[in-house]
Coordinates of C-alpha atoms in Angstrom, one line a residue:
X200 CA -77.0 -41.6 73.7
X201 CA -78.4 -38.1 73.3
X202 CA -78.8 -36.7 69.8
X203 CA -76.3 -33.9 70.6
X204 CA -73.7 -36.5 71.7
X205 CA -74.2 -38.4 68.4
X206 CA -73.7 -35.2 66.5
X207 CA -70.5 -34.4 68.4
X208 CA -69.1 -37.9 67.6
X209 CA -69.9 -37.4 63.9
X210 CA -68.1 -34.1 63.9
X211 CA -65.0 -35.8 65.5
X212 CA -65.1 -38.6 62.9
X213 CA -65.1 -36.1 60.0
X214 CA -62.3 -34.1 61.4
X215 CA -60.2 -37.2 62.1
X216 CA -60.8 -38.5 58.6
X217 CA -60.0 -35.2 56.9
X218 CA -57.1 -34.4 59.3
X219 CA -58.1 -30.8 58.7
X220 CA -60.5 -28.3 60.4
X221 CA -60.8 -26.4 57.1
X222 CA -61.8 -29.4 55.0
X223 CA -64.1 -30.7 57.8
X224 CA -65.8 -27.3 58.1
X225 CA -66.5 -27.3 54.3
X226 CA -67.8 -30.9 54.4
X227 CA -70.1 -30.3 57.5
X228 CA -71.1 -26.8 56.4
X229 CA -70.0 -25.4 59.8
X230 CA -67.5 -22.8 60.9
X231 CA -64.1 -23.9 62.1
X232 CA -64.7 -22.2 65.5
X233 CA -68.0 -24.2 65.9
X234 CA -66.1 -27.4 65.2
X235 CA -63.3 -26.5 67.6
X236 CA -65.9 -25.7 70.3
X237 CA -67.7 -29.1 69.7
X238 CA -64.4 -31.1 69.9
X239 CA -63.3 -29.3 73.1
X240 CA -66.7 -30.1 74.7
X241 CA -66.5 -33.8 73.5
X242 CA -63.0 -34.2 74.9
X243 CA -64.1 -32.6 78.2
X244 CA -67.1 -34.9 78.5
X245 CA -65.1 -38.0 77.7
X246 CA -62.2 -36.9 79.9
X247 CA -59.5 -37.7 77.3
X248 CA -57.7 -35.8 74.6
X249 CA -58.8 -37.1 71.1
X250 CA -56.8 -34.9 68.7
X251 CA -53.3 -33.4 68.5
X252 CA -53.6 -30.0 66.9
X253 CA -50.9 -27.9 65.3
X254 CA -51.0 -25.0 62.9
X255 CA -50.4 -27.4 60.0
X256 CA -52.0 -30.7 60.9
X257 CA -54.6 -32.5 62.9
X258 CA -53.9 -36.0 64.0
X259 CA -55.6 -38.5 66.4
X260 CA -54.1 -39.3 69.8
X261 CA -54.0 -43.0 70.7
X262 CA -57.4 -42.6 72.4
X263 CA -58.8 -40.7 69.4
X264 CA -57.6 -43.4 66.9
X265 CA -59.2 -46.1 69.0
X266 CA -62.5 -44.1 69.1
X267 CA -62.3 -43.5 65.3
X268 CA -61.7 -47.2 64.6
X269 CA -64.7 -48.2 66.8
X270 CA -67.0 -45.4 65.6
X271 CA -66.4 -45.5 61.9
X272 CA -67.8 -48.9 61.1
X273 CA -70.9 -48.3 63.2
X274 CA -71.6 -45.0 61.5
X275 CA -71.1 -46.5 58.1
X276 CA -73.5 -49.4 58.9
X277 CA -76.1 -46.9 60.0
X278 CA -75.5 -44.9 56.8
X279 CA -75.9 -48.0 54.7
X280 CA -79.1 -48.9 56.6
X281 CA -80.6 -45.4 56.0
X282 CA -79.7 -45.7 52.4
X283 CA -81.6 -49.0 52.1
X284 CA -84.7 -47.2 53.2
X285 CA -84.7 -45.5 49.8
X286 CA -86.4 -48.7 48.6
X287 CA -89.6 -47.3 50.2
X288 CA -89.4 -43.9 48.5
X289 CA -90.8 -43.1 45.1
X290 CA -87.5 -41.5 44.1
X291 CA -84.2 -42.8 45.5
X292 CA -82.1 -40.3 47.5
X293 CA -78.5 -40.2 48.7
X294 CA -75.0 -38.8 48.4
X295 CA -72.4 -40.9 46.5
X296 CA -68.7 -40.0 46.8
X297 CA -66.4 -41.4 44.1
X298 CA -62.7 -41.1 43.4
X299 CA -61.4 -41.7 39.8
X300 CA -58.6 -40.7 37.6
X301 CA -59.2 -37.6 35.6
X302 CA -59.4 -39.6 32.4
X303 CA -61.8 -42.2 33.9
X304 CA -64.0 -39.5 35.4
X305 CA -64.4 -37.8 32.0
X306 CA -64.4 -40.9 29.7
X307 CA -66.5 -43.4 31.7
X308 CA -68.4 -41.5 34.4
X309 CA -69.4 -38.2 32.8
X310 CA -71.2 -39.7 29.7
X311 CA -73.5 -41.7 32.0
X312 CA -74.3 -38.9 34.5
X313 CA -76.7 -36.8 32.4
X314 CA -79.2 -39.6 32.0
X315 CA -78.6 -41.0 35.5
X316 CA -79.2 -37.7 37.3
X317 CA -82.1 -36.8 35.1
X318 CA -83.7 -40.1 36.1
X319 CA -82.8 -39.7 39.8
X320 CA -82.7 -36.0 40.6
X321 CA -82.5 -36.5 44.4
X322 CA -79.1 -38.4 44.2
X323 CA -76.0 -36.3 44.5
X324 CA -72.7 -37.6 43.0
X325 CA -69.4 -36.1 44.3
X326 CA -66.3 -36.8 42.2
X327 CA -62.7 -36.5 43.3
X328 CA -60.6 -36.7 40.1
X329 CA -57.1 -37.5 41.0
X330 CA -54.3 -39.8 39.7
X331 CA -53.0 -40.7 43.2
X332 CA -54.0 -44.0 44.7
X333 CA -56.7 -43.6 47.3
X334 CA -57.7 -45.7 50.2
X335 CA -61.4 -45.4 49.7
X336 CA -62.4 -46.8 53.1
X337 CA -60.0 -44.5 55.1
X338 CA -60.9 -41.4 53.1
X339 CA -64.6 -42.0 53.2
X340 CA -65.4 -42.7 49.5
X341 CA -68.2 -45.0 48.5
X342 CA -66.3 -46.3 45.5
X343 CA -63.3 -45.7 43.2
X344 CA -62.7 -46.1 39.5
X345 CA -59.2 -47.4 38.4
X346 CA -57.6 -49.9 36.1
X347 CA -58.3 -53.5 37.1
X348 CA -54.7 -54.2 38.0
X349 CA -54.8 -51.4 40.5
X350 CA -57.9 -52.6 42.4
X351 CA -57.2 -54.3 45.8
X352 CA -58.2 -58.0 46.0
X353 CA -60.6 -57.5 48.9
X354 CA -62.8 -55.1 46.9
X355 CA -65.9 -55.9 44.9
X356 CA -64.9 -54.9 41.3
X357 CA -67.5 -54.1 38.5
X358 CA -66.2 -53.9 35.0
X359 CA -67.1 -50.6 33.3
X360 CA -64.7 -50.6 30.4
X361 CA -63.3 -53.1 27.8
X362 CA -59.8 -54.4 27.7
X363 CA -57.4 -51.6 26.8
X364 CA -53.8 -50.9 25.7
X365 CA -51.0 -48.4 26.3
X366 CA -50.4 -47.3 22.7
X367 CA -47.3 -45.7 21.3
X368 CA -48.2 -42.6 19.2
X369 CA -46.5 -39.8 17.3
X370 CA -47.4 -37.0 14.9
X371 CA -46.9 -37.5 11.1
X372 CA -44.6 -34.4 11.2
X373 CA -42.3 -36.0 13.8
X374 CA -42.2 -39.3 11.9
X375 CA -41.4 -37.5 8.7
X376 CA -38.4 -35.8 10.3
X377 CA -37.1 -38.5 12.7
X378 CA -38.2 -41.7 11.0
X379 CA -40.6 -44.4 12.2
X380 CA -39.5 -47.0 14.9
X381 CA -40.3 -50.6 13.8
X382 CA -39.2 -52.3 17.1
X383 CA -39.4 -51.1 20.7
X384 CA -35.6 -51.0 20.9
X385 CA -35.7 -48.3 18.2
X386 CA -37.2 -45.9 20.7
X387 CA -33.8 -45.6 22.3
X388 CA -32.9 -43.4 19.3
X389 CA -35.9 -41.2 19.6
X390 CA -37.2 -38.4 21.8
X391 CA -39.9 -39.9 24.0
X392 CA -42.4 -38.2 26.3
X393 CA -42.1 -39.8 29.7
X394 CA -44.8 -40.0 32.3
X395 CA -44.1 -39.7 36.0
X396 CA -46.5 -41.8 38.2
X397 CA -48.3 -39.6 40.7
X398 CA -48.6 -42.2 43.4
X399 CA -45.0 -43.6 43.3
X400 CA -43.1 -40.7 41.8
X401 CA -41.2 -43.0 39.4
X402 CA -41.1 -42.8 35.7
X403 CA -43.5 -45.2 33.8
X404 CA -41.6 -47.9 32.0
X405 CA -43.2 -48.6 28.6
X406 CA -44.7 -52.0 28.4
X407 CA -44.4 -54.3 25.4
X408 CA -44.7 -58.0 24.5
X409 CA -42.8 -60.1 22.0
X410 CA -43.4 -63.8 21.2
X411 CA -45.7 -63.9 24.2
X412 CA -43.1 -62.6 26.6
X413 CA -43.7 -59.2 28.3
X414 CA -40.9 -56.7 28.9
X415 CA -40.5 -53.1 29.9
X416 CA -38.3 -50.3 28.7
X417 CA -36.9 -47.1 30.0
X418 CA -37.0 -44.6 27.2
X419 CA -35.0 -41.3 26.7
X420 CA -36.6 -38.0 26.2
X421 CA -36.6 -34.3 26.9
X422 CA -40.1 -34.0 28.3
X423 CA -41.4 -35.5 31.6
X424 CA -45.0 -34.9 32.8
X425 CA -47.5 -36.5 35.1
X426 CA -50.6 -36.0 32.9
X427 CA -51.6 -38.1 30.0
X428 CA -53.4 -35.2 28.2
X429 CA -50.2 -33.1 28.3
X430 CA -48.3 -36.1 26.8
X431 CA -50.8 -36.3 24.0
X432 CA -50.7 -32.6 23.4
X433 CA -46.9 -32.7 23.2
X434 CA -47.0 -35.6 20.7
X435 CA -49.6 -33.7 18.6
X436 CA -47.1 -30.8 18.4
X437 CA -44.4 -33.1 17.2
X438 CA -42.3 -32.9 20.3
X439 CA -41.8 -36.6 20.6
X440 CA -43.3 -40.1 20.9
X441 CA -45.7 -40.8 23.7
X442 CA -47.2 -43.9 25.3
X443 CA -50.8 -43.4 26.6
X444 CA -54.1 -45.2 27.1
X445 CA -55.7 -46.0 23.8
X446 CA -59.2 -44.6 24.7
X447 CA -57.6 -41.2 25.4
X448 CA -56.0 -40.9 22.0
X449 CA -58.6 -42.5 19.7
X450 CA -60.0 -39.1 18.4
X451 CA -56.5 -38.0 17.4
X452 CA -55.9 -41.3 15.6
X453 CA -59.2 -41.0 13.8
X454 CA -58.4 -37.4 12.7
X455 CA -54.9 -38.3 11.6
X456 CA -53.2 -35.9 14.0
X457 CA -51.4 -38.9 15.5
X458 CA -50.3 -42.3 14.2
X459 CA -50.2 -45.5 16.3
X460 CA -46.8 -47.2 16.3
X461 CA -45.5 -50.7 17.3
X462 CA -49.1 -52.1 17.4
X463 CA -47.8 -55.7 17.2
X464 CA -45.8 -55.2 20.5
X465 CA -48.4 -53.5 22.7
X466 CA -50.4 -56.0 24.8
X467 CA -53.9 -55.7 26.0
X468 CA -54.7 -55.6 29.8
X469 CA -57.8 -55.3 31.9
X470 CA -59.6 -52.0 31.5
X471 CA -61.4 -49.8 34.1
X472 CA -63.4 -51.1 37.0
X473 CA -65.6 -49.5 39.6
X474 CA -64.7 -51.0 43.0
X475 CA -66.1 -50.8 46.5
X476 CA -66.2 -52.6 49.9
X477 CA -69.1 -55.0 50.3
X478 CA -70.7 -52.9 53.1
X479 CA -71.9 -50.4 50.4
X480 CA -74.0 -52.8 48.4
X481 CA -77.3 -52.3 50.2
X482 CA -77.7 -48.5 49.5
X483 CA -80.3 -48.1 46.7
X484 CA -78.8 -45.0 45.2
X485 CA -75.4 -46.6 45.1
X486 CA -76.7 -49.8 43.5
X487 CA -78.4 -47.8 40.8
X488 CA -75.2 -46.0 39.9
X489 CA -73.3 -49.2 39.8
X490 CA -75.9 -50.6 37.4
X491 CA -75.7 -47.5 35.2
X492 CA -71.9 -47.8 34.9
X493 CA -71.7 -51.6 34.5
X494 CA -70.3 -52.7 31.1

């Protein structure tokens, strides 16, 4: 295969993965017109249509999907092999794409990046901070960071955070005015700040445990949001009671701006993990980042 043909296939793979000429152009550092010309030439040379194009979307034809499914593993294997050659360099080099929740990116990843990138200046780390669940293989990420219960069973999972809790919190002012709940069922008489799950669109049901038996509750309230920091800010202002990750609220508990409630009823569960498919384990730059994040 000629080098030009290989480049054309790579362009097709990125467009098919991104499902957008605009995003592919940004990723490849090419103009949209250059990408369009490359794909027309590739389709002409192969004698089949690979992509369906509309003004709003780009999708694979049946032939294009088959080519993508065949091409992607081969390209990823080559990429992994090239990454392994870093073992022969004085300084490892490579690009690492991660997806993480906004909280995990700031709480677990960011504190480690300064020392890591100072030690390995030729490694680039790209972070996509989002609360939606991401198929890291389909979307071309090297790894993700999520709570352990959200990690798919076929992934390699590396623990980067201790066990955690969803803690119930409120401001002293709110409790002084509305009283302090002593049992989860008391929340039904309070104004609670609800979280809407980004991936599913449903409201999070608050999780509790009593006498070793877990249970969930739908709670009433006048505020619904899809961001934990907004829920915390609302609680600080005395707008209601919130249920959020303990790590996110620890500074507010330490300062006294918020008070933890119902501690005897909030169970622990597995914390955050970095997870990835096994094919990525041979890239030196990636292995170094895994070791830096490992608990």
